[in-house]
């Protein structure tokens, strides 16, 4: 990092920041505005107390949609920058809202925290377990608010589901099941090619060892490649794994077993389309089931959670008949209770919770360590899939015990780069 960037970041990291007054607008920089980033642009532009100072994206070809949202909200068109350091050195920026591919989640969050910025970072928070812990440490040492973009806990129906499970009405609860059963597409096979115009591929690559440009390792399909992503257990599964973990009141497991492999698609995807993973938390269990080649879902929804008691079962999901919500069945299989929530507002309450936390300096709904625990479940499932073995995990050291090969997946190698996480 050159002197132009280093001095402002050092000053910002060491300066004490005050809580934002209720009468002031919160100034944000939007980092990554395609896909989920565009949805986040809409969610934050729906908040009247937000000022958008920058759009930060490495691809000039994808920013028009975000700019339309910003301008339609009555705001001025902010400048486009490709280097996040431009945003971090600006003392007027209070927070970074990050909708980048996940290989930038940890580097960007750590840089932002060290620059004195609060962060909203999409899930999964990290590429590996070690990155997640470094993100938690960065938030703690800089006293930053970091909200993870796992939006479901901010829905009233999710909160009601959790309260119902905790009420004791299900009886003795020992187990939860998570399913991710949906029809994904075949992405085909693509050859490497020159970097298209308008893309800063060097900055996009960041601290990772650089691979040739390939459209199947970029934008919407990047998560299906081990070098950059975590597969669908980290993409969709992490949402419901977090709900199940919260419902059972557990954090990290001590043993993980099962299988995961690519069974259906003949394409460039490397990550599993089929998984069955068991997580052991002492006397409690979570089962994760994934099939990405089914058009019919499971239990009336594509992605869901079931929490089993010895008296009743509670199911949470995006049910086809009633949007996001939950339903409870008694010992005879009769539905005895249900609640639902409008899907259209899934991002808005979570964005609002982040902004309110920035003002109060109280923990947000999905604070970074909560996101780390949930994302670590996805990582551990992937380690089982990649090694084909049961693993023993130490939650205190966050390492795999007695298996050097499996433990190697707890972290990754980086190239020398200004964004490489320190201590990785």
CSV table of N, CA, C and O in Angstrom, one decimal, residues 157-158 160-162 164-165 170 177 179 240 243 298-301 303-309 312-319 322-330 333 335 337-340:
chain,number,residue,atom,x,y,z
A,157,UNK,N,-41.3,-13.1,11.4
A,157,UNK,CA,-41.6,-14.5,11.4
A,157,UNK,C,-40.5,-15.4,11.9
A,157,UNK,O,-40.7,-16.3,12.6
A,158,UNK,N,-39.3,-15.0,11.6
A,158,UNK,CA,-38.1,-15.7,12.1
A,158,UNK,C,-38.0,-15.6,13.6
A,158,UNK,O,-37.7,-16.5,14.3
A,160,UNK,N,-40.4,-14.9,15.7
A,160,UNK,CA,-41.5,-15.6,16.3
A,160,UNK,C,-41.2,-17.1,16.3
A,160,UNK,O,-41.5,-17.8,17.3
A,161,UNK,N,-40.6,-17.6,15.2
A,161,UNK,CA,-40.2,-19.1,15.1
A,161,UNK,C,-39.2,-19.4,16.3
A,161,UNK,O,-39.4,-20.4,17.0
A,162,UNK,N,-38.2,-18.6,16.4
A,162,UNK,CA,-37.2,-18.8,17.4
A,162,UNK,C,-37.9,-18.8,18.8
A,162,UNK,O,-37.6,-19.6,19.7
A,164,UNK,N,-40.9,-19.4,19.6
A,164,UNK,CA,-41.8,-20.6,19.8
A,164,UNK,C,-40.9,-21.8,20.1
A,164,UNK,O,-41.3,-22.6,21.0
A,165,UNK,N,-39.8,-22.0,19.4
A,165,UNK,CA,-38.9,-23.2,19.7
A,165,UNK,C,-38.4,-23.1,21.1
A,165,UNK,O,-38.4,-24.1,21.9
A,170,UNK,N,-42.5,-27.5,22.0
A,170,UNK,CA,-42.1,-28.6,21.2
A,170,UNK,C,-41.7,-29.8,22.0
A,170,UNK,O,-41.5,-30.9,21.5
A,177,UNK,N,-33.2,-30.2,11.3
A,177,UNK,CA,-32.8,-30.6,9.9
A,177,UNK,C,-32.9,-29.3,9.0
A,177,UNK,O,-33.8,-28.6,9.1
A,179,UNK,N,-32.6,-28.2,4.9
A,179,UNK,CA,-32.6,-28.7,3.5
A,179,UNK,C,-32.5,-27.5,2.5
A,179,UNK,O,-33.0,-26.4,2.7
A,240,UNK,N,-30.2,-21.1,6.3
A,240,UNK,CA,-31.0,-22.0,7.2
A,240,UNK,C,-30.1,-22.7,8.2
A,240,UNK,O,-30.6,-23.0,9.3
A,243,UNK,N,-30.3,-20.3,11.1
A,243,UNK,CA,-31.6,-20.4,11.8
A,243,UNK,C,-31.6,-21.7,12.7
A,243,UNK,O,-32.0,-21.6,13.9
A,298,UNK,N,-38.9,-29.6,-0.9
A,298,UNK,CA,-39.1,-30.6,0.2
A,298,UNK,C,-40.0,-29.9,1.2
A,298,UNK,O,-39.8,-28.7,1.5
A,299,UNK,N,-41.0,-30.6,1.7
A,299,UNK,CA,-41.9,-30.0,2.7
A,299,UNK,C,-42.5,-28.7,2.3
A,299,UNK,O,-42.6,-27.7,3.0
A,300,UNK,N,-42.9,-28.6,1.0
A,300,UNK,CA,-43.5,-27.4,0.4
A,300,UNK,C,-42.6,-26.2,0.3
A,300,UNK,O,-43.1,-25.1,0.1
A,301,UNK,N,-41.3,-26.4,0.4
A,301,UNK,CA,-40.4,-25.2,0.1
A,301,UNK,C,-39.0,-25.7,-0.3
A,301,UNK,O,-38.7,-26.9,-0.1
A,303,UNK,N,-36.0,-24.3,0.5
A,303,UNK,CA,-35.0,-24.2,1.5
A,303,UNK,C,-35.7,-24.0,2.9
A,303,UNK,O,-36.5,-23.1,3.0
A,304,UNK,N,-35.4,-24.9,3.8
A,304,UNK,CA,-36.1,-24.9,5.0
A,304,UNK,C,-35.4,-25.4,6.2
A,304,UNK,O,-34.3,-25.9,6.1
A,305,UNK,N,-36.1,-25.3,7.4
A,305,UNK,CA,-35.5,-25.8,8.7
A,305,UNK,C,-36.7,-26.5,9.4
A,305,UNK,O,-37.8,-26.0,9.5
A,306,UNK,N,-36.4,-27.6,10.0
A,306,UNK,CA,-37.3,-28.3,10.9
A,306,UNK,C,-36.6,-28.5,12.2
A,306,UNK,O,-35.5,-29.0,12.2
A,307,UNK,N,-37.3,-28.1,13.3
A,307,UNK,CA,-36.7,-28.3,14.6
A,307,UNK,C,-37.6,-29.4,15.3
A,307,UNK,O,-38.9,-29.1,15.4
A,308,UNK,N,-37.1,-30.5,15.7
A,308,UNK,CA,-37.8,-31.6,16.2
A,308,UNK,C,-37.8,-31.7,17.8
A,308,UNK,O,-36.7,-31.7,18.4
A,309,UNK,N,-38.9,-31.7,18.4
A,309,UNK,CA,-39.1,-32.0,19.8
A,309,UNK,C,-39.8,-33.3,20.0
A,309,UNK,O,-40.3,-33.9,19.0
A,312,UNK,N,-43.7,-32.1,19.4
A,312,UNK,CA,-44.1,-31.4,18.1
A,312,UNK,C,-42.9,-31.0,17.3
A,312,UNK,O,-41.7,-31.1,17.8
A,313,UNK,N,-43.2,-30.7,16.0
A,313,UNK,CA,-42.1,-30.2,15.2
A,313,UNK,C,-42.5,-28.8,14.6
A,313,UNK,O,-43.7,-28.6,14.3
A,314,UNK,N,-41.5,-27.9,14.5
A,314,UNK,CA,-41.7,-26.6,13.9
A,314,UNK,C,-40.9,-26.5,12.6
A,314,UNK,O,-39.7,-26.8,12.6
A,315,UNK,N,-41.5,-26.1,11.5
A,315,UNK,CA,-40.9,-26.0,10.2
A,315,UNK,C,-40.8,-24.5,9.9
A,315,UNK,O,-41.8,-23.8,9.9
A,316,UNK,N,-39.7,-24.1,9.4
A,316,UNK,CA,-39.5,-22.7,9.0
A,316,UNK,C,-39.0,-22.7,7.5
A,316,UNK,O,-38.2,-23.5,7.1
A,317,UNK,N,-39.6,-21.8,6.7
A,317,UNK,CA,-39.1,-21.7,5.3
A,317,UNK,C,-39.9,-20.7,4.5
A,317,UNK,O,-40.8,-20.0,5.0
A,318,UNK,N,-39.6,-20.7,3.2
A,318,UNK,CA,-40.4,-19.9,2.3
A,318,UNK,C,-41.4,-20.8,1.6
A,318,UNK,O,-41.2,-21.3,0.5
A,319,UNK,N,-42.5,-21.0,2.3
A,319,UNK,CA,-43.5,-22.0,1.8
A,319,UNK,C,-44.2,-21.4,0.6
A,319,UNK,O,-44.5,-20.2,0.6
A,322,UNK,N,-47.4,-19.4,1.4
A,322,UNK,CA,-47.5,-18.4,2.4
A,322,UNK,C,-46.3,-17.5,2.7
A,322,UNK,O,-46.1,-16.9,3.7
A,323,UNK,N,-45.4,-17.5,1.7
A,323,UNK,CA,-44.2,-16.7,1.8
A,323,UNK,C,-43.3,-17.1,3.0
A,323,UNK,O,-43.5,-18.3,3.5
A,324,UNK,N,-42.4,-16.3,3.5
A,324,UNK,CA,-41.6,-16.7,4.6
A,324,UNK,C,-42.4,-16.8,5.9
A,324,UNK,O,-43.3,-16.0,6.2
A,325,UNK,N,-42.2,-17.9,6.6
A,325,UNK,CA,-43.0,-18.1,7.8
A,325,UNK,C,-42.6,-19.5,8.5
A,325,UNK,O,-41.7,-20.1,8.1
A,326,UNK,N,-43.5,-19.9,9.4
A,326,UNK,CA,-43.3,-21.2,10.1
A,326,UNK,C,-44.6,-21.8,10.4
A,326,UNK,O,-45.6,-21.1,10.5
A,327,UNK,N,-44.6,-23.1,10.6
A,327,UNK,CA,-45.8,-23.8,11.0
A,327,UNK,C,-45.4,-24.9,11.9
A,327,UNK,O,-44.2,-25.4,11.9
A,328,UNK,N,-46.3,-25.3,12.8
A,328,UNK,CA,-46.0,-26.3,13.8
A,328,UNK,C,-47.0,-27.4,13.7
A,328,UNK,O,-48.2,-27.2,13.5
A,329,UNK,N,-46.5,-28.6,13.8
A,329,UNK,CA,-47.3,-29.8,13.7
A,329,UNK,C,-47.2,-30.6,15.1
A,329,UNK,O,-46.1,-30.8,15.6
A,330,UNK,N,-48.4,-31.1,15.6
A,330,UNK,CA,-48.3,-31.8,16.8
A,330,UNK,C,-47.9,-33.3,16.6
A,330,UNK,O,-47.6,-33.7,15.5
A,333,UNK,N,-49.5,-35.1,13.7
A,333,UNK,CA,-49.3,-34.5,12.4
A,333,UNK,C,-50.2,-33.4,12.0
A,333,UNK,O,-50.3,-33.0,10.8
A,335,UNK,N,-51.5,-29.6,11.9
A,335,UNK,CA,-50.9,-28.2,12.0
A,335,UNK,C,-51.7,-27.5,13.1
A,335,UNK,O,-52.9,-27.3,13.0
A,337,UNK,N,-50.3,-24.4,14.6
A,337,UNK,CA,-49.9,-23.0,14.6
A,337,UNK,C,-49.1,-22.6,13.4
A,337,UNK,O,-48.4,-23.4,12.8
A,338,UNK,N,-49.2,-21.3,13.0
A,338,UNK,CA,-48.4,-20.8,11.8
A,338,UNK,C,-48.4,-19.3,11.9
A,338,UNK,O,-49.3,-18.7,12.4
A,339,UNK,N,-47.3,-18.8,11.3
A,339,UNK,CA,-47.1,-17.3,11.1
A,339,UNK,C,-46.4,-17.2,9.8
A,339,UNK,O,-45.7,-18.1,9.3
A,340,UNK,N,-46.6,-16.0,9.1
A,340,UNK,CA,-45.9,-15.8,7.9
A,340,UNK,C,-45.4,-14.3,7.8
A,340,UNK,O,-45.8,-13.5,8.6
